[in-house]
Amino acid sequence: MDDAAPSAWLRLVAAPKPRLKEIQRRLLRNVLRPIALHEAAHGGVLGCSVRTAVTPHAGATVVIRADLKSFFTSISAGRIWNLLRVAGLPEGVAQTVTGLVTTVVPEAVLLAHRAQLPAAAQARLRVPHLPIGAPTSPALANLLCYSLDRRLAGLAARFGAAYTRYVDDLAFSGGPYLRTRRSRFLELVSEIVRAEGFALNDHKTVVLGDAGQQRLLGTVINDHPTLARAERDVLRAILHNCATQGWRTQTRGRTDFAEHLRGRIAWAAGLDPALGTKLVTAYERIDWS
């Protein structure tokens, strides 16, 4: 299997054990969060959300989505050590912290899943890297991406465009100038991404005009961030059926149905407060006895 078949890839999550997770959380609070991020970073940032990441692109003539390939696993321990040294940590402290926030996938795990992991991915996982699942990984990745964000924001400004990044998802939007020059713009984006030590998932790069549905990070942003019409209709139908036919008719075997439904409503409300108010009103009509 090679990089041309990403749909079959396996994403390994390296969740830390409780003691290490608590150490990482302390590092996050006391060491990493005080360091300034670029304003384009939204994923894993206090006070930011999917809504803050997509709002700058709502109503644009053209929206461009791009994706960074193997984002966390492509960030090596050496890059983290350099970052911490630049941030002012003494050499020994930077070395210790780097060891606490990076990992290597055991060979036995790689062998067990080798059919689902391309050779390039296995090579990355054999060297110390940022793990998916550690509380420190998003913050460290955001810090490491400061130069990337600065350069991409500058490039976007040259084309009269906006730029945001939500973890490994890059978003750009603009008017007719960006639309007519989108090919050259994407060439320059790719050059900057490579120069900063990353790579684009070319098959995930999408250009969306305002004549069709502009989807970004699971939202539709043609006018304002909201759920896609099909998702809104399904959620409204479930709430209506719960109120008129009884909630037990809608569970489909879920034992945590009420919590699941509240979570879906909270997600919708976080994107579109007006829609959220209507959904909450419908939810409150349900008899949960």
PDB file of C-alpha atoms in Angstrom:
ATOM      1  CA  MET A   1       0.000   0.000   0.000  1.00  0.00           C
ATOM      2  CA  ASP A   2       1.263   3.484  -0.846  1.00  0.00           C
ATOM      3  CA  ASP A   3       0.311   7.117  -0.323  1.00  0.00           C
ATOM      4  CA  ALA A   4      -2.175   6.876  -3.198  1.00  0.00           C
ATOM      5  CA  ALA A   5      -4.660   4.864  -1.138  1.00  0.00           C
ATOM      6  CA  PRO A   6      -5.291   6.957   1.978  1.00  0.00           C
ATOM      7  CA  SER A   7      -8.867   5.765   2.492  1.00  0.00           C
ATOM      8  CA  ALA A   8      -7.511   2.429   3.762  1.00  0.00           C
ATOM      9  CA  TRP A   9      -5.009   3.937   6.163  1.00  0.00           C
ATOM     10  CA  LEU A  10      -5.180   3.323   9.878  1.00  0.00           C
ATOM     11  CA  ARG A  11      -4.806   6.245  12.287  1.00  0.00           C
ATOM     12  CA  LEU A  12      -3.069   5.117  15.479  1.00  0.00           C
ATOM     13  CA  VAL A  13      -4.058   6.958  18.664  1.00  0.00           C
ATOM     14  CA  ALA A  14      -1.414   6.934  21.415  1.00  0.00           C
ATOM     15  CA  ALA A  15      -3.450   7.869  24.484  1.00  0.00           C
ATOM     16  CA  PRO A  16      -1.087   8.450  27.439  1.00  0.00           C
ATOM     17  CA  LYS A  17      -1.522   6.630  30.742  1.00  0.00           C
ATOM     18  CA  PRO A  18      -3.097   8.669  33.583  1.00  0.00           C
ATOM     19  CA  ARG A  19       0.143   9.765  35.259  1.00  0.00           C
ATOM     20  CA  LEU A  20       1.762  10.872  32.014  1.00  0.00           C
ATOM     21  CA  LYS A  21      -1.465  12.578  30.915  1.00  0.00           C
ATOM     22  CA  GLU A  22      -1.515  14.642  34.110  1.00  0.00           C
ATOM     23  CA  ILE A  23       2.113  15.671  33.556  1.00  0.00           C
ATOM     24  CA  GLN A  24       1.265  16.665  29.994  1.00  0.00           C
ATOM     25  CA  ARG A  25      -1.731  18.688  31.180  1.00  0.00           C
ATOM     26  CA  ARG A  26       0.504  20.592  33.601  1.00  0.00           C
ATOM     27  CA  LEU A  27       2.979  21.277  30.823  1.00  0.00           C
ATOM     28  CA  LEU A  28       0.108  22.493  28.682  1.00  0.00           C
ATOM     29  CA  ARG A  29      -1.187  24.879  31.350  1.00  0.00           C
ATOM     30  CA  ASN A  30       2.107  26.191  32.664  1.00  0.00           C
ATOM     31  CA  VAL A  31       4.549  26.012  29.761  1.00  0.00           C
ATOM     32  CA  LEU A  32       2.758  25.907  26.410  1.00  0.00           C
ATOM     33  CA  ARG A  33      -0.403  28.000  26.709  1.00  0.00           C
ATOM     34  CA  PRO A  34       1.418  31.172  27.828  1.00  0.00           C
ATOM     35  CA  ILE A  35       3.316  31.201  24.499  1.00  0.00           C
ATOM     36  CA  ALA A  36       1.574  33.315  21.855  1.00  0.00           C
ATOM     37  CA  LEU A  37       0.060  31.633  18.804  1.00  0.00           C
ATOM     38  CA  HIS A  38      -0.645  33.073  15.395  1.00  0.00           C
ATOM     39  CA  GLU A  39      -4.212  34.388  15.160  1.00  0.00           C
ATOM     40  CA  ALA A  40      -4.928  32.047  12.226  1.00  0.00           C
ATOM     41  CA  ALA A  41      -4.750  28.998  14.558  1.00  0.00           C
ATOM     42  CA  HIS A  42      -8.157  27.870  15.866  1.00  0.00           C
ATOM     43  CA  GLY A  43      -8.030  24.133  16.585  1.00  0.00           C
ATOM     44  CA  GLY A  44      -7.147  23.278  20.179  1.00  0.00           C
ATOM     45  CA  VAL A  45      -6.993  26.974  21.125  1.00  0.00           C
ATOM     46  CA  LEU A  46      -8.824  28.328  24.180  1.00  0.00           C
ATOM     47  CA  GLY A  47     -11.680  30.579  23.152  1.00  0.00           C
ATOM     48  CA  CYS A  48     -11.674  29.269  19.579  1.00  0.00           C
ATOM     49  CA  SER A  49     -13.894  26.725  17.866  1.00  0.00           C
ATOM     50  CA  VAL A  50     -15.038  25.455  14.503  1.00  0.00           C
ATOM     51  CA  ARG A  51     -17.330  28.502  14.365  1.00  0.00           C
ATOM     52  CA  THR A  52     -14.453  30.958  14.834  1.00  0.00           C
ATOM     53  CA  ALA A  53     -12.437  29.088  12.200  1.00  0.00           C
ATOM     54  CA  VAL A  54     -15.134  29.170   9.519  1.00  0.00           C
ATOM     55  CA  THR A  55     -16.798  32.539  10.182  1.00  0.00           C
ATOM     56  CA  PRO A  56     -14.108  34.579   8.340  1.00  0.00           C
ATOM     57  CA  HIS A  57     -14.944  32.612   5.183  1.00  0.00           C
ATOM     58  CA  ALA A  58     -18.747  32.930   5.256  1.00  0.00           C
ATOM     59  CA  GLY A  59     -20.262  34.579   2.207  1.00  0.00           C
ATOM     60  CA  ALA A  60     -17.041  34.519   0.161  1.00  0.00           C
ATOM     61  CA  THR A  61     -16.982  34.235  -3.623  1.00  0.00           C
ATOM     62  CA  VAL A  62     -14.612  31.273  -3.435  1.00  0.00           C
ATOM     63  CA  VAL A  63     -13.494  29.001  -0.587  1.00  0.00           C
ATOM     64  CA  ILE A  64     -10.435  26.756  -0.806  1.00  0.00           C
ATOM     65  CA  ARG A  65      -9.950  23.774   1.495  1.00  0.00           C
ATOM     66  CA  ALA A  66      -6.593  22.051   1.915  1.00  0.00           C
ATOM     67  CA  ASP A  67      -5.245  19.422   4.292  1.00  0.00           C
ATOM     68  CA  LEU A  68      -1.803  18.800   5.788  1.00  0.00           C
ATOM     69  CA  LYS A  69      -0.677  15.206   5.319  1.00  0.00           C
ATOM     70  CA  SER A  70       0.147  13.107   8.434  1.00  0.00           C
ATOM     71  CA  PHE A  71       0.127  16.275  10.509  1.00  0.00           C
ATOM     72  CA  PHE A  72       1.083  15.115  14.002  1.00  0.00           C
ATOM     73  CA  THR A  73       3.235  12.158  13.012  1.00  0.00           C
ATOM     74  CA  SER A  74       5.260  14.350  10.644  1.00  0.00           C
ATOM     75  CA  ILE A  75       6.352  16.524  13.580  1.00  0.00           C
ATOM     76  CA  SER A  76       9.492  14.894  14.918  1.00  0.00           C
ATOM     77  CA  ALA A  77      11.006  15.127  18.384  1.00  0.00           C
ATOM     78  CA  GLY A  78      13.877  17.147  16.929  1.00  0.00           C
ATOM     79  CA  ARG A  79      11.484  19.829  15.729  1.00  0.00           C
ATOM     80  CA  ILE A  80       9.839  19.945  19.151  1.00  0.00           C
ATOM     81  CA  TRP A  81      13.220  20.270  20.902  1.00  0.00           C
ATOM     82  CA  ASN A  82      14.177  23.154  18.620  1.00  0.00           C
ATOM     83  CA  LEU A  83      10.837  24.828  19.281  1.00  0.00           C
ATOM     84  CA  LEU A  84      11.258  24.579  23.057  1.00  0.00           C
ATOM     85  CA  ARG A  85      14.796  25.928  22.874  1.00  0.00           C
ATOM     86  CA  VAL A  86      13.619  28.915  20.813  1.00  0.00           C
ATOM     87  CA  ALA A  87      10.872  29.428  23.411  1.00  0.00           C
ATOM     88  CA  GLY A  88      13.610  29.844  26.040  1.00  0.00           C
ATOM     89  CA  LEU A  89      13.753  26.489  27.805  1.00  0.00           C
ATOM     90  CA  PRO A  90      17.246  25.399  28.895  1.00  0.00           C
ATOM     91  CA  GLU A  91      18.744  22.571  26.869  1.00  0.00           C
ATOM     92  CA  GLY A  92      18.256  19.895  29.512  1.00  0.00           C
ATOM     93  CA  VAL A  93      14.707  20.967  30.305  1.00  0.00           C
ATOM     94  CA  ALA A  94      13.834  21.040  26.605  1.00  0.00           C
ATOM     95  CA  GLN A  95      15.230  17.515  26.260  1.00  0.00           C
ATOM     96  CA  THR A  96      13.159  16.226  29.177  1.00  0.00           C
ATOM     97  CA  VAL A  97       9.959  17.904  28.021  1.00  0.00           C
ATOM     98  CA  THR A  98      10.472  16.606  24.486  1.00  0.00           C
ATOM     99  CA  GLY A  99      10.698  13.078  25.853  1.00  0.00           C
ATOM    100  CA  LEU A 100       7.457  13.556  27.780  1.00  0.00           C
ATOM    101  CA  VAL A 101       5.426  14.814  24.826  1.00  0.00           C
ATOM    102  CA  THR A 102       6.645  12.579  21.986  1.00  0.00           C
ATOM    103  CA  THR A 103       6.373   8.852  21.391  1.00  0.00           C
ATOM    104  CA  VAL A 104       7.480   5.946  19.223  1.00  0.00           C
ATOM    105  CA  VAL A 105       4.999   3.283  18.144  1.00  0.00           C
ATOM    106  CA  PRO A 106       6.161  -0.156  19.340  1.00  0.00           C
ATOM    107  CA  GLU A 107       7.374  -2.448  16.595  1.00  0.00           C
ATOM    108  CA  ALA A 108       4.843  -5.085  17.617  1.00  0.00           C
ATOM    109  CA  VAL A 109       1.992  -2.651  16.985  1.00  0.00           C
ATOM    110  CA  LEU A 110       3.390  -1.705  13.588  1.00  0.00           C
ATOM    111  CA  LEU A 111       3.737  -5.354  12.627  1.00  0.00           C
ATOM    112  CA  ALA A 112       0.183  -6.110  13.750  1.00  0.00           C
ATOM    113  CA  HIS A 113      -1.198  -3.332  11.539  1.00  0.00           C
ATOM    114  CA  ARG A 114       1.347  -3.277   8.721  1.00  0.00           C
ATOM    115  CA  ALA A 115      -1.312  -4.123   6.112  1.00  0.00           C
ATOM    116  CA  GLN A 116      -3.198  -0.943   7.039  1.00  0.00           C
ATOM    117  CA  LEU A 117      -0.181   1.359   7.210  1.00  0.00           C
ATOM    118  CA  PRO A 118       1.774   2.515   4.143  1.00  0.00           C
ATOM    119  CA  ALA A 119       5.548   2.230   4.296  1.00  0.00           C
ATOM    120  CA  ALA A 120       5.980   5.998   4.628  1.00  0.00           C
ATOM    121  CA  ALA A 121       3.674   6.076   7.642  1.00  0.00           C
ATOM    122  CA  GLN A 122       5.501   3.189   9.299  1.00  0.00           C
ATOM    123  CA  ALA A 123       8.792   5.010   8.867  1.00  0.00           C
ATOM    124  CA  ARG A 124       7.411   8.134  10.568  1.00  0.00           C
ATOM    125  CA  LEU A 125       5.940   6.131  13.431  1.00  0.00           C
ATOM    126  CA  ARG A 126       9.283   4.423  14.138  1.00  0.00           C
ATOM    127  CA  VAL A 127      10.923   7.716  15.124  1.00  0.00           C
ATOM    128  CA  PRO A 128       9.901   9.960  18.050  1.00  0.00           C
ATOM    129  CA  HIS A 129       6.982  12.182  16.983  1.00  0.00           C
ATOM    130  CA  LEU A 130       3.934  13.999  18.341  1.00  0.00           C
ATOM    131  CA  PRO A 131       1.291  11.406  19.253  1.00  0.00           C
ATOM    132  CA  ILE A 132      -2.353  11.677  18.316  1.00  0.00           C
ATOM    133  CA  GLY A 133      -4.236  11.642  21.617  1.00  0.00           C
ATOM    134  CA  ALA A 134      -1.834  13.514  23.900  1.00  0.00           C
ATOM    135  CA  PRO A 135      -3.244  16.752  25.405  1.00  0.00           C
ATOM    136  CA  THR A 136      -0.031  18.585  24.526  1.00  0.00           C
ATOM    137  CA  SER A 137       0.057  17.662  20.837  1.00  0.00           C
ATOM    138  CA  PRO A 138      -2.384  20.294  19.458  1.00  0.00           C
ATOM    139  CA  ALA A 139      -0.681  23.126  21.359  1.00  0.00           C
ATOM    140  CA  LEU A 140       2.806  22.075  20.288  1.00  0.00           C
ATOM    141  CA  ALA A 141       1.680  21.675  16.687  1.00  0.00           C
ATOM    142  CA  ASN A 142       0.109  25.148  16.756  1.00  0.00           C
ATOM    143  CA  LEU A 143       3.308  26.662  18.131  1.00  0.00           C
ATOM    144  CA  LEU A 144       5.390  24.885  15.539  1.00  0.00           C
ATOM    145  CA  CYS A 145       3.060  26.182  12.820  1.00  0.00           C
ATOM    146  CA  TYR A 146       3.569  29.844  13.744  1.00  0.00           C
ATOM    147  CA  SER A 147       5.870  30.445  10.785  1.00  0.00           C
ATOM    148  CA  LEU A 148       3.587  28.452   8.469  1.00  0.00           C
ATOM    149  CA  ASP A 149       0.556  30.458   9.594  1.00  0.00           C
ATOM    150  CA  ARG A 150       2.405  33.754   9.260  1.00  0.00           C
ATOM    151  CA  ARG A 151       3.531  32.982   5.720  1.00  0.00           C
ATOM    152  CA  LEU A 152       0.169  31.630   4.579  1.00  0.00           C
ATOM    153  CA  ALA A 153      -1.652  34.603   6.099  1.00  0.00           C
ATOM    154  CA  GLY A 154       0.724  36.918   4.245  1.00  0.00           C
ATOM    155  CA  LEU A 155       0.178  35.040   0.992  1.00  0.00           C
ATOM    156  CA  ALA A 156      -3.587  35.176   1.456  1.00  0.00           C
ATOM    157  CA  ALA A 157      -3.444  38.933   2.054  1.00  0.00           C
ATOM    158  CA  ARG A 158      -1.586  39.362  -1.246  1.00  0.00           C
ATOM    159  CA  PHE A 159      -4.543  37.723  -2.996  1.00  0.00           C
ATOM    160  CA  GLY A 160      -7.145  39.648  -1.001  1.00  0.00           C
ATOM    161  CA  ALA A 161      -8.050  36.479   0.873  1.00  0.00           C
ATOM    162  CA  ALA A 162      -8.644  35.295   4.441  1.00  0.00           C
ATOM    163  CA  TYR A 163      -6.827  32.343   6.013  1.00  0.00           C
ATOM    164  CA  THR A 164      -7.499  30.141   9.038  1.00  0.00           C
ATOM    165  CA  ARG A 165      -6.145  26.776  10.187  1.00  0.00           C
ATOM    166  CA  TYR A 166      -8.013  24.245  12.323  1.00  0.00           C
ATOM    167  CA  VAL A 167      -5.390  21.643  13.319  1.00  0.00           C
ATOM    168  CA  ASP A 168      -4.429  20.190   9.911  1.00  0.00           C
ATOM    169  CA  ASP A 169      -7.249  21.799   7.906  1.00  0.00           C
ATOM    170  CA  LEU A 170      -6.280  24.927   5.968  1.00  0.00           C
ATOM    171  CA  ALA A 171      -8.998  27.294   4.737  1.00  0.00           C
ATOM    172  CA  PHE A 172      -8.732  30.254   2.398  1.00  0.00           C
ATOM    173  CA  SER A 173     -11.457  32.469   0.986  1.00  0.00           C
ATOM    174  CA  GLY A 174     -11.694  35.554  -1.140  1.00  0.00           C
ATOM    175  CA  GLY A 175     -13.290  37.308  -4.067  1.00  0.00           C
ATOM    176  CA  PRO A 176     -12.951  37.275  -7.857  1.00  0.00           C
ATOM    177  CA  TYR A 177      -9.209  37.981  -7.723  1.00  0.00           C
ATOM    178  CA  LEU A 178      -8.543  34.782  -5.788  1.00  0.00           C
ATOM    179  CA  ARG A 179     -10.959  32.803  -7.948  1.00  0.00           C
ATOM    180  CA  THR A 180      -9.264  33.735 -11.219  1.00  0.00           C
ATOM    181  CA  ARG A 181      -5.771  33.118  -9.802  1.00  0.00           C
ATOM    182  CA  ARG A 182      -6.534  30.056  -7.700  1.00  0.00           C
ATOM    183  CA  SER A 183      -4.128  27.755  -9.565  1.00  0.00           C
ATOM    184  CA  ARG A 184      -1.138  30.028  -8.969  1.00  0.00           C
ATOM    185  CA  PHE A 185      -2.291  30.623  -5.404  1.00  0.00           C
ATOM    186  CA  LEU A 186      -2.364  26.889  -4.661  1.00  0.00           C
ATOM    187  CA  GLU A 187       1.093  26.452  -6.192  1.00  0.00           C
ATOM    188  CA  LEU A 188       2.423  29.055  -3.768  1.00  0.00           C
ATOM    189  CA  VAL A 189       0.573  27.472  -0.842  1.00  0.00           C
ATOM    190  CA  SER A 190       2.193  24.127  -1.651  1.00  0.00           C
ATOM    191  CA  GLU A 191       5.635  25.731  -1.849  1.00  0.00           C
ATOM    192  CA  ILE A 192       5.227  27.371   1.569  1.00  0.00           C
ATOM    193  CA  VAL A 193       3.880  24.179   3.142  1.00  0.00           C
ATOM    194  CA  ARG A 194       6.865  22.165   1.853  1.00  0.00           C
ATOM    195  CA  ALA A 195       9.335  24.830   2.978  1.00  0.00           C
ATOM    196  CA  GLU A 196       7.871  24.627   6.494  1.00  0.00           C
ATOM    197  CA  GLY A 197       8.385  20.878   6.705  1.00  0.00           C
ATOM    198  CA  PHE A 198       4.881  19.685   5.857  1.00  0.00           C
ATOM    199  CA  ALA A 199       3.072  18.348   2.794  1.00  0.00           C
ATOM    200  CA  LEU A 200      -0.395  18.808   1.347  1.00  0.00           C
ATOM    201  CA  ASN A 201      -2.864  15.984   0.817  1.00  0.00           C
ATOM    202  CA  ASP A 202      -3.388  16.982  -2.795  1.00  0.00           C
ATOM    203  CA  HIS A 203      -6.444  14.773  -3.240  1.00  0.00           C
ATOM    204  CA  LYS A 204      -8.178  16.712  -0.419  1.00  0.00           C
ATOM    205  CA  THR A 205      -7.667  20.167  -1.898  1.00  0.00           C
ATOM    206  CA  VAL A 206     -11.069  21.519  -2.968  1.00  0.00           C
ATOM    207  CA  VAL A 207     -12.109  24.831  -4.546  1.00  0.00           C
ATOM    208  CA  LEU A 208     -15.720  25.828  -3.811  1.00  0.00           C
ATOM    209  CA  GLY A 209     -17.550  28.586  -5.641  1.00  0.00           C
ATOM    210  CA  ASP A 210     -20.556  30.448  -4.274  1.00  0.00           C
ATOM    211  CA  ALA A 211     -22.895  28.894  -6.854  1.00  0.00           C
ATOM    212  CA  GLY A 212     -22.850  25.617  -4.933  1.00  0.00           C
ATOM    213  CA  GLN A 213     -22.740  24.503  -1.318  1.00  0.00           C
ATOM    214  CA  GLN A 214     -19.582  25.680   0.440  1.00  0.00           C
ATOM    215  CA  ARG A 215     -18.736  23.108   3.119  1.00  0.00           C
ATOM    216  CA  LEU A 216     -15.961  23.709   5.609  1.00  0.00           C
ATOM    217  CA  LEU A 217     -15.147  21.692   8.756  1.00  0.00           C
ATOM    218  CA  GLY A 218     -18.530  19.985   8.700  1.00  0.00           C
ATOM    219  CA  THR A 219     -20.457  23.229   8.277  1.00  0.00           C
ATOM    220  CA  VAL A 220     -22.110  25.086   5.404  1.00  0.00           C
ATOM    221  CA  ILE A 221     -20.928  28.699   5.155  1.00  0.00           C
ATOM    222  CA  ASN A 222     -22.529  30.206   2.055  1.00  0.00           C
ATOM    223  CA  ASP A 223     -24.386  32.786   4.163  1.00  0.00           C
ATOM    224  CA  HIS A 224     -23.362  32.009   7.737  1.00  0.00           C
ATOM    225  CA  PRO A 225     -22.013  28.940   9.561  1.00  0.00           C
ATOM    226  CA  THR A 226     -24.745  26.344   9.997  1.00  0.00           C
ATOM    227  CA  LEU A 227     -25.531  22.671   9.470  1.00  0.00           C
ATOM    228  CA  ALA A 228     -26.217  21.366   5.993  1.00  0.00           C
ATOM    229  CA  ARG A 229     -29.933  21.388   5.161  1.00  0.00           C
ATOM    230  CA  ALA A 230     -30.126  17.586   5.188  1.00  0.00           C
ATOM    231  CA  GLU A 231     -28.637  17.457   8.704  1.00  0.00           C
ATOM    232  CA  ARG A 232     -30.996  20.176   9.933  1.00  0.00           C
ATOM    233  CA  ASP A 233     -33.997  18.366   8.500  1.00  0.00           C
ATOM    234  CA  VAL A 234     -33.014  15.037  10.057  1.00  0.00           C
ATOM    235  CA  LEU A 235     -32.444  16.591  13.485  1.00  0.00           C
ATOM    236  CA  ARG A 236     -35.739  18.478  13.354  1.00  0.00           C
ATOM    237  CA  ALA A 237     -37.561  15.317  12.314  1.00  0.00           C
ATOM    238  CA  ILE A 238     -36.071  13.346  15.205  1.00  0.00           C
ATOM    239  CA  LEU A 239     -37.090  16.024  17.700  1.00  0.00           C
ATOM    240  CA  HIS A 240     -40.596  16.222  16.228  1.00  0.00           C
ATOM    241  CA  ASN A 241     -41.001  12.438  16.341  1.00  0.00           C
ATOM    242  CA  CYS A 242     -39.740  12.328  19.910  1.00  0.00           C
ATOM    243  CA  ALA A 243     -42.382  14.868  20.923  1.00  0.00           C
ATOM    244  CA  THR A 244     -45.276  13.304  18.995  1.00  0.00           C
ATOM    245  CA  GLN A 245     -44.473   9.582  19.018  1.00  0.00           C
ATOM    246  CA  GLY A 246     -42.327   9.249  22.121  1.00  0.00           C
ATOM    247  CA  TRP A 247     -38.540   9.378  22.396  1.00  0.00           C
ATOM    248  CA  ARG A 248     -38.213   5.592  22.603  1.00  0.00           C
ATOM    249  CA  THR A 249     -39.280   5.324  18.947  1.00  0.00           C
ATOM    250  CA  GLN A 250     -36.152   7.209  17.866  1.00  0.00           C
ATOM    251  CA  THR A 251     -33.366   5.608  19.898  1.00  0.00           C
ATOM    252  CA  ARG A 252     -32.312   2.972  17.333  1.00  0.00           C
ATOM    253  CA  GLY A 253     -30.772   0.949  20.135  1.00  0.00           C
ATOM    254  CA  ARG A 254     -28.879   3.835  21.761  1.00  0.00           C
ATOM    255  CA  THR A 255     -28.821   3.607  25.545  1.00  0.00           C
ATOM    256  CA  ASP A 256     -27.507   7.185  25.849  1.00  0.00           C
ATOM    257  CA  PHE A 257     -30.033   8.673  23.433  1.00  0.00           C
ATOM    258  CA  ALA A 258     -30.876  11.816  25.441  1.00  0.00           C
ATOM    259  CA  GLU A 259     -27.202  12.656  25.899  1.00  0.00           C
ATOM    260  CA  HIS A 260     -26.522  11.918  22.229  1.00  0.00           C
ATOM    261  CA  LEU A 261     -29.348  14.223  21.162  1.00  0.00           C
ATOM    262  CA  ARG A 262     -28.180  17.014  23.477  1.00  0.00           C
ATOM    263  CA  GLY A 263     -24.710  16.709  21.989  1.00  0.00           C
ATOM    264  CA  ARG A 264     -26.029  17.086  18.442  1.00  0.00           C
ATOM    265  CA  ILE A 265     -28.065  20.121  19.468  1.00  0.00           C
ATOM    266  CA  ALA A 266     -25.051  21.675  21.225  1.00  0.00           C
ATOM    267  CA  TRP A 267     -22.951  21.199  18.075  1.00  0.00           C
ATOM    268  CA  ALA A 268     -25.631  22.884  15.956  1.00  0.00           C
ATOM    269  CA  ALA A 269     -26.060  25.721  18.473  1.00  0.00           C
ATOM    270  CA  GLY A 270     -22.316  26.318  18.574  1.00  0.00           C
ATOM    271  CA  LEU A 271     -22.346  26.897  14.822  1.00  0.00           C
ATOM    272  CA  ASP A 272     -25.683  28.654  14.436  1.00  0.00           C
ATOM    273  CA  PRO A 273     -27.139  30.130  17.667  1.00  0.00           C
ATOM    274  CA  ALA A 274     -30.494  30.966  16.033  1.00  0.00           C
ATOM    275  CA  LEU A 275     -30.905  27.382  14.862  1.00  0.00           C
ATOM    276  CA  GLY A 276     -29.765  26.173  18.272  1.00  0.00           C
ATOM    277  CA  THR A 277     -32.498  28.145  20.032  1.00  0.00           C
ATOM    278  CA  LYS A 278     -35.163  26.504  17.858  1.00  0.00           C
ATOM    279  CA  LEU A 279     -33.741  23.044  18.439  1.00  0.00           C
ATOM    280  CA  VAL A 280     -33.570  23.553  22.207  1.00  0.00           C
ATOM    281  CA  THR A 281     -37.219  24.654  22.201  1.00  0.00           C
ATOM    282  CA  ALA A 282     -38.160  21.496  20.312  1.00  0.00           C
ATOM    283  CA  TYR A 283     -36.095  19.366  22.712  1.00  0.00           C
ATOM    284  CA  GLU A 284     -37.891  20.853  25.712  1.00  0.00           C
ATOM    285  CA  ARG A 285     -41.228  19.645  24.303  1.00  0.00           C
ATOM    286  CA  ILE A 286     -40.143  16.020  24.681  1.00  0.00           C
ATOM    287  CA  ASP A 287     -41.618  13.999  27.546  1.00  0.00           C
ATOM    288  CA  TRP A 288     -38.680  11.984  28.868  1.00  0.00           C
ATOM    289  CA  SER A 289     -40.695  10.030  31.469  1.00  0.00           C
TER     290      SER A 289
END
